[in-house]
Amino acid sequence: MSGLTFETLRYYRPRQAESNPETVRADVCIYGGSSAGVAAALQVRRMGLRAVIAGFGEHLGGLSAGGLGHTDIGNKAAIGGIAREFYTELGRRYAGDRRIDGDGAIWQFEPGAAERVFRDWIAEAEIPVYYGQHLDAAITEGGRIKAIRMENGNVFEAQMFIDATYEGDLMARAGVSFHVGRESNAVYKETLNGIHFGHPNHNFKAWVDPYRVEGKPDSGLAFGVTADRPGVQGEGDASIQAYNFRICLTNRPDNRLPVPMPAGYNPDRYVLLERYIRAGVWDALKLLGHMPGGKTDLNNYGAVSTDYIGMNYRWPEGSYEERERIFQDHVNYTAGLLYFLANDERIPAPIRTEAAQWGLPADEYPQTGHWSRQLYVREARRMVSGLVMTERHCRFFETADDSVGLAAYTMDSHNCRRIALDGRCINEGNVEVPPSSPYPISYRAIVPKGEECTNLLVPVCLSASHIAFGSIRMEPVFMILGQSAATVAVLAAESGCAVQDVPYPELRKRLLQDRQVLNPEAAKHAKGPVNPQ
């Protein structure tokens, strides 16, 4: 063993109030250093106004620089503007790599390479970034945010604000309406929302006993199985799709560090996986998306894998301390799973050998034990504005006539629950249904209701139902919406109007000028790669 630990890996580390807190002023303040936040800041600068990023963590790029290097696309022809520039710039830096498209873009990349692009762009644009800014309050007056205050006492004042977090923290503190969980199908006349049984992917393909002692219900449920009632297909509930880490691994011996036994390691957490393998199914490491540098982006695959089903429900509205506990639990579960597969003698030797060939890259995430600092928050709060994107938009039963970008990915939900039903384990909540073609995302879906806030835009936790958000929630789309939100913010600031009142023809003209793709007809015949989840 290398003595490797995750002691420096944190979601949240409390900071004492500054003795001389700063007051930072800009035209547009972006809260969140995600890929959407970076795109928004760049667009503000390109349009001639002052931008500032107040980032919760210590890094830029969110999940795009946090392990999701095997890009979830849907249709690459739907990706324009700064998002397309990002993948093209990576292609330039990987010159000669066989993965580069004919148009110069690359869609598979290392985490460190992605963060270097984001940092270089921000430095070149001279955009100030304040790291470790934990939002305490939004100071509002007359339906507008005047400033936001951090736990360390820093205050950020601006004409316009953009919430680029994966959780919608600024949106919530500003008093904007939101929803957490799965709506019932009846709410928006959908067919894929709410409780969902029957989708075969990522469910148990063999009978697995759900009890601590096999065959003995009175022994209690095994780790990870809940006593929830099954519920009715299409019924709404408060559960959310599982989180995981998109894990950067390598099998190159000269760069490979063994995954350590994490703190609090308990092999009993993986009893369902051991039973599943014993039943004849081995697929937990199947979704290894290969990237440059001999690295891989490992995602969840199958019934028991890196998704930590049911253990994230309190994340969206949890305190920072509670999220830190959930974060560490996810780290320990996932690292423990990899350690279990490579070391536990209950696992067949060929599988242990296969798992042990993969380790953490010595040249990635050196500050955090070579493990990603970005939990894959697939879904948290979702705004409820004047227009809610739904399955009906994905299927073109309704079409937004005020497009600020396109989405094209599968209507996708990872599993939300693992329950015992008739003496066996069942995963519930997985959905994977492709839309008809790339479809427009409405301008009205990234701005709050006018009576709630008139100078805030929300490009990540936008107004969408659970199942529509499952299609929209991809990193290229977040960058697209971040750029479009910034365009709205600048136009509103320059004209002195509310973000809801920017004339759409003027907005559309500027978006097209900046190479955003707004028309589905421009993309639907181009077939880009579709990656699983």
PDB file of C-alpha atoms in Angstrom, residues 163-300:
ATOM      1  CA  ASP A 163     -26.817  30.981  -9.679  1.00  0.00           C
ATOM      2  CA  ALA A 164     -24.447  28.481 -11.315  1.00  0.00           C
ATOM      3  CA  THR A 165     -24.467  25.947  -8.460  1.00  0.00           C
ATOM      4  CA  TYR A 166     -25.652  22.370  -8.830  1.00  0.00           C
ATOM      5  CA  GLU A 167     -27.870  22.822  -5.762  1.00  0.00           C
ATOM      6  CA  GLY A 168     -29.627  26.148  -6.451  1.00  0.00           C
ATOM      7  CA  ASP A 169     -28.409  27.629  -3.163  1.00  0.00           C
ATOM      8  CA  LEU A 170     -28.625  31.281  -4.237  1.00  0.00           C
ATOM      9  CA  MET A 171     -31.993  30.749  -5.866  1.00  0.00           C
ATOM     10  CA  ALA A 172     -33.373  29.308  -2.625  1.00  0.00           C
ATOM     11  CA  ARG A 173     -31.946  32.048  -0.411  1.00  0.00           C
ATOM     12  CA  ALA A 174     -33.445  34.656  -2.721  1.00  0.00           C
ATOM     13  CA  GLY A 175     -36.922  33.239  -2.098  1.00  0.00           C
ATOM     14  CA  VAL A 176     -37.435  31.741  -5.557  1.00  0.00           C
ATOM     15  CA  SER A 177     -39.856  28.816  -5.880  1.00  0.00           C
ATOM     16  CA  PHE A 178     -38.369  25.369  -6.396  1.00  0.00           C
ATOM     17  CA  HIS A 179     -39.181  21.683  -6.194  1.00  0.00           C
ATOM     18  CA  VAL A 180     -37.199  18.712  -4.882  1.00  0.00           C
ATOM     19  CA  GLY A 181     -38.085  15.142  -5.784  1.00  0.00           C
ATOM     20  CA  ARG A 182     -40.189  13.481  -8.438  1.00  0.00           C
ATOM     21  CA  GLU A 183     -43.504  14.967  -9.455  1.00  0.00           C
ATOM     22  CA  SER A 184     -46.344  12.597 -10.181  1.00  0.00           C
ATOM     23  CA  ASN A 185     -47.135  12.121 -13.841  1.00  0.00           C
ATOM     24  CA  ALA A 186     -50.402  13.956 -13.305  1.00  0.00           C
ATOM     25  CA  VAL A 187     -48.729  17.271 -12.410  1.00  0.00           C
ATOM     26  CA  TYR A 188     -47.488  18.049 -15.944  1.00  0.00           C
ATOM     27  CA  LYS A 189     -49.312  15.333 -17.923  1.00  0.00           C
ATOM     28  CA  GLU A 190     -46.174  13.218 -18.299  1.00  0.00           C
ATOM     29  CA  THR A 191     -45.637   9.465 -18.591  1.00  0.00           C
ATOM     30  CA  LEU A 192     -42.085   8.939 -17.267  1.00  0.00           C
ATOM     31  CA  ASN A 193     -42.092  10.953 -14.021  1.00  0.00           C
ATOM     32  CA  GLY A 194     -42.623   9.710 -10.488  1.00  0.00           C
ATOM     33  CA  ILE A 195     -42.110   6.134  -9.298  1.00  0.00           C
ATOM     34  CA  HIS A 196     -40.897   4.047 -12.215  1.00  0.00           C
ATOM     35  CA  PHE A 197     -40.655   0.261 -12.408  1.00  0.00           C
ATOM     36  CA  GLY A 198     -39.998  -1.842 -15.444  1.00  0.00           C
ATOM     37  CA  HIS A 199     -36.929  -0.337 -17.078  1.00  0.00           C
ATOM     38  CA  PRO A 200     -34.445  -3.228 -17.381  1.00  0.00           C
ATOM     39  CA  ASN A 201     -31.180  -1.291 -17.378  1.00  0.00           C
ATOM     40  CA  HIS A 202     -29.319  -1.027 -14.069  1.00  0.00           C
ATOM     41  CA  ASN A 203     -31.638  -3.444 -12.339  1.00  0.00           C
ATOM     42  CA  PHE A 204     -31.017  -6.901 -10.964  1.00  0.00           C
ATOM     43  CA  LYS A 205     -30.691  -9.466 -13.747  1.00  0.00           C
ATOM     44  CA  ALA A 206     -30.545 -12.271 -11.197  1.00  0.00           C
ATOM     45  CA  TRP A 207     -32.407 -12.976  -7.963  1.00  0.00           C
ATOM     46  CA  VAL A 208     -30.600 -11.361  -5.011  1.00  0.00           C
ATOM     47  CA  ASP A 209     -31.825 -11.890  -1.466  1.00  0.00           C
ATOM     48  CA  PRO A 210     -32.407  -8.536   0.326  1.00  0.00           C
ATOM     49  CA  TYR A 211     -31.969  -9.757   3.911  1.00  0.00           C
ATOM     50  CA  ARG A 212     -28.946  -9.601   6.193  1.00  0.00           C
ATOM     51  CA  VAL A 213     -29.083 -13.367   6.525  1.00  0.00           C
ATOM     52  CA  GLU A 214     -30.169 -14.890   3.251  1.00  0.00           C
ATOM     53  CA  GLY A 215     -33.617 -16.425   3.426  1.00  0.00           C
ATOM     54  CA  LYS A 216     -34.382 -14.913   6.837  1.00  0.00           C
ATOM     55  CA  PRO A 217     -36.632 -11.816   6.690  1.00  0.00           C
ATOM     56  CA  ASP A 218     -36.524 -11.507  10.481  1.00  0.00           C
ATOM     57  CA  SER A 219     -32.771 -10.774  10.277  1.00  0.00           C
ATOM     58  CA  GLY A 220     -33.538  -7.358   8.821  1.00  0.00           C
ATOM     59  CA  LEU A 221     -32.635  -5.789   5.493  1.00  0.00           C
ATOM     60  CA  ALA A 222     -29.133  -5.829   4.073  1.00  0.00           C
ATOM     61  CA  PHE A 223     -27.222  -2.572   3.785  1.00  0.00           C
ATOM     62  CA  GLY A 224     -28.643  -0.315   1.064  1.00  0.00           C
ATOM     63  CA  VAL A 225     -32.133  -1.839   0.985  1.00  0.00           C
ATOM     64  CA  THR A 226     -34.986   0.262   2.352  1.00  0.00           C
ATOM     65  CA  ALA A 227     -38.296  -0.791   3.816  1.00  0.00           C
ATOM     66  CA  ASP A 228     -40.233   1.609   1.561  1.00  0.00           C
ATOM     67  CA  ARG A 229     -43.559   0.489   0.231  1.00  0.00           C
ATOM     68  CA  PRO A 230     -43.300  -0.070  -3.541  1.00  0.00           C
ATOM     69  CA  GLY A 231     -45.757   2.682  -4.419  1.00  0.00           C
ATOM     70  CA  VAL A 232     -47.683   3.083  -7.632  1.00  0.00           C
ATOM     71  CA  GLN A 233     -46.200   3.660 -11.087  1.00  0.00           C
ATOM     72  CA  GLY A 234     -46.179   7.401 -11.797  1.00  0.00           C
ATOM     73  CA  GLU A 235     -46.746   8.425  -8.177  1.00  0.00           C
ATOM     74  CA  GLY A 236     -44.719  11.419  -6.978  1.00  0.00           C
ATOM     75  CA  ASP A 237     -42.336  11.278  -4.037  1.00  0.00           C
ATOM     76  CA  ALA A 238     -39.425  13.113  -2.416  1.00  0.00           C
ATOM     77  CA  SER A 239     -36.649  10.783  -3.554  1.00  0.00           C
ATOM     78  CA  ILE A 240     -34.001  11.873  -6.036  1.00  0.00           C
ATOM     79  CA  GLN A 241     -31.796   9.984  -8.435  1.00  0.00           C
ATOM     80  CA  ALA A 242     -28.584   8.563  -7.027  1.00  0.00           C
ATOM     81  CA  TYR A 243     -25.298  10.454  -6.882  1.00  0.00           C
ATOM     82  CA  ASN A 244     -21.854   8.996  -7.464  1.00  0.00           C
ATOM     83  CA  PHE A 245     -18.362  10.049  -8.461  1.00  0.00           C
ATOM     84  CA  ARG A 246     -17.153   9.962 -12.040  1.00  0.00           C
ATOM     85  CA  ILE A 247     -13.920   8.263 -11.034  1.00  0.00           C
ATOM     86  CA  CYS A 248     -10.694   8.912 -12.906  1.00  0.00           C
ATOM     87  CA  LEU A 249      -8.666   5.697 -12.871  1.00  0.00           C
ATOM     88  CA  THR A 250      -5.631   4.415 -14.745  1.00  0.00           C
ATOM     89  CA  ASN A 251      -4.121   0.999 -15.444  1.00  0.00           C
ATOM     90  CA  ARG A 252      -0.685   2.348 -16.319  1.00  0.00           C
ATOM     91  CA  PRO A 253       1.726   1.041 -13.670  1.00  0.00           C
ATOM     92  CA  ASP A 254       3.977   4.101 -13.879  1.00  0.00           C
ATOM     93  CA  ASN A 255       1.117   6.416 -12.903  1.00  0.00           C
ATOM     94  CA  ARG A 256      -1.104   4.120 -10.824  1.00  0.00           C
ATOM     95  CA  LEU A 257      -1.677   4.348  -7.085  1.00  0.00           C
ATOM     96  CA  PRO A 258      -3.696   1.577  -5.394  1.00  0.00           C
ATOM     97  CA  VAL A 259      -7.089   2.624  -4.073  1.00  0.00           C
ATOM     98  CA  PRO A 260      -6.633   2.705  -0.300  1.00  0.00           C
ATOM     99  CA  MET A 261      -8.892   1.170   2.301  1.00  0.00           C
ATOM    100  CA  PRO A 262     -11.004   4.194   3.290  1.00  0.00           C
ATOM    101  CA  ALA A 263     -11.730   5.273   6.832  1.00  0.00           C
ATOM    102  CA  GLY A 264     -14.580   3.320   8.337  1.00  0.00           C
ATOM    103  CA  TYR A 265     -14.351   0.601   5.695  1.00  0.00           C
ATOM    104  CA  ASN A 266     -16.972  -2.084   6.255  1.00  0.00           C
ATOM    105  CA  PRO A 267     -17.169  -4.966   3.769  1.00  0.00           C
ATOM    106  CA  ASP A 268     -20.765  -5.655   4.844  1.00  0.00           C
ATOM    107  CA  ARG A 269     -21.768  -2.603   2.818  1.00  0.00           C
ATOM    108  CA  TYR A 270     -21.089  -4.651  -0.319  1.00  0.00           C
ATOM    109  CA  VAL A 271     -22.932  -7.843   0.534  1.00  0.00           C
ATOM    110  CA  LEU A 272     -25.463  -7.274  -2.268  1.00  0.00           C
ATOM    111  CA  LEU A 273     -22.648  -6.885  -4.783  1.00  0.00           C
ATOM    112  CA  GLU A 274     -21.019 -10.103  -3.558  1.00  0.00           C
ATOM    113  CA  ARG A 275     -24.348 -11.938  -3.836  1.00  0.00           C
ATOM    114  CA  TYR A 276     -24.934 -10.521  -7.299  1.00  0.00           C
ATOM    115  CA  ILE A 277     -21.520 -11.707  -8.486  1.00  0.00           C
ATOM    116  CA  ARG A 278     -22.170 -15.101  -6.870  1.00  0.00           C
ATOM    117  CA  ALA A 279     -25.488 -15.234  -8.771  1.00  0.00           C
ATOM    118  CA  GLY A 280     -23.512 -14.981 -12.024  1.00  0.00           C
ATOM    119  CA  VAL A 281     -23.550 -11.271 -12.943  1.00  0.00           C
ATOM    120  CA  TRP A 282     -20.334  -9.241 -13.060  1.00  0.00           C
ATOM    121  CA  ASP A 283     -20.804  -5.799 -14.608  1.00  0.00           C
ATOM    122  CA  ALA A 284     -20.094  -3.228 -11.860  1.00  0.00           C
ATOM    123  CA  LEU A 285     -17.009  -1.837 -13.657  1.00  0.00           C
ATOM    124  CA  LYS A 286     -18.362  -2.208 -17.163  1.00  0.00           C
ATOM    125  CA  LEU A 287     -18.821   1.503 -17.890  1.00  0.00           C
ATOM    126  CA  LEU A 288     -15.173   2.499 -18.160  1.00  0.00           C
ATOM    127  CA  GLY A 289     -15.059   5.418 -20.611  1.00  0.00           C
ATOM    128  CA  HIS A 290     -11.509   5.550 -21.958  1.00  0.00           C
ATOM    129  CA  MET A 291      -9.769   8.918 -22.095  1.00  0.00           C
ATOM    130  CA  PRO A 292      -6.334  10.210 -23.107  1.00  0.00           C
ATOM    131  CA  GLY A 293      -3.356   9.517 -20.878  1.00  0.00           C
ATOM    132  CA  GLY A 294      -4.340   5.912 -20.245  1.00  0.00           C
ATOM    133  CA  LYS A 295      -7.149   7.042 -17.945  1.00  0.00           C
ATOM    134  CA  THR A 296     -10.800   6.220 -17.627  1.00  0.00           C
ATOM    135  CA  ASP A 297     -13.991   7.888 -16.468  1.00  0.00           C
ATOM    136  CA  LEU A 298     -15.750   5.195 -14.434  1.00  0.00           C
ATOM    137  CA  ASN A 299     -19.502   5.653 -14.143  1.00  0.00           C
ATOM    138  CA  ASN A 300     -22.233   3.531 -12.587  1.00  0.00           C
TER     139      ASN A 300
END
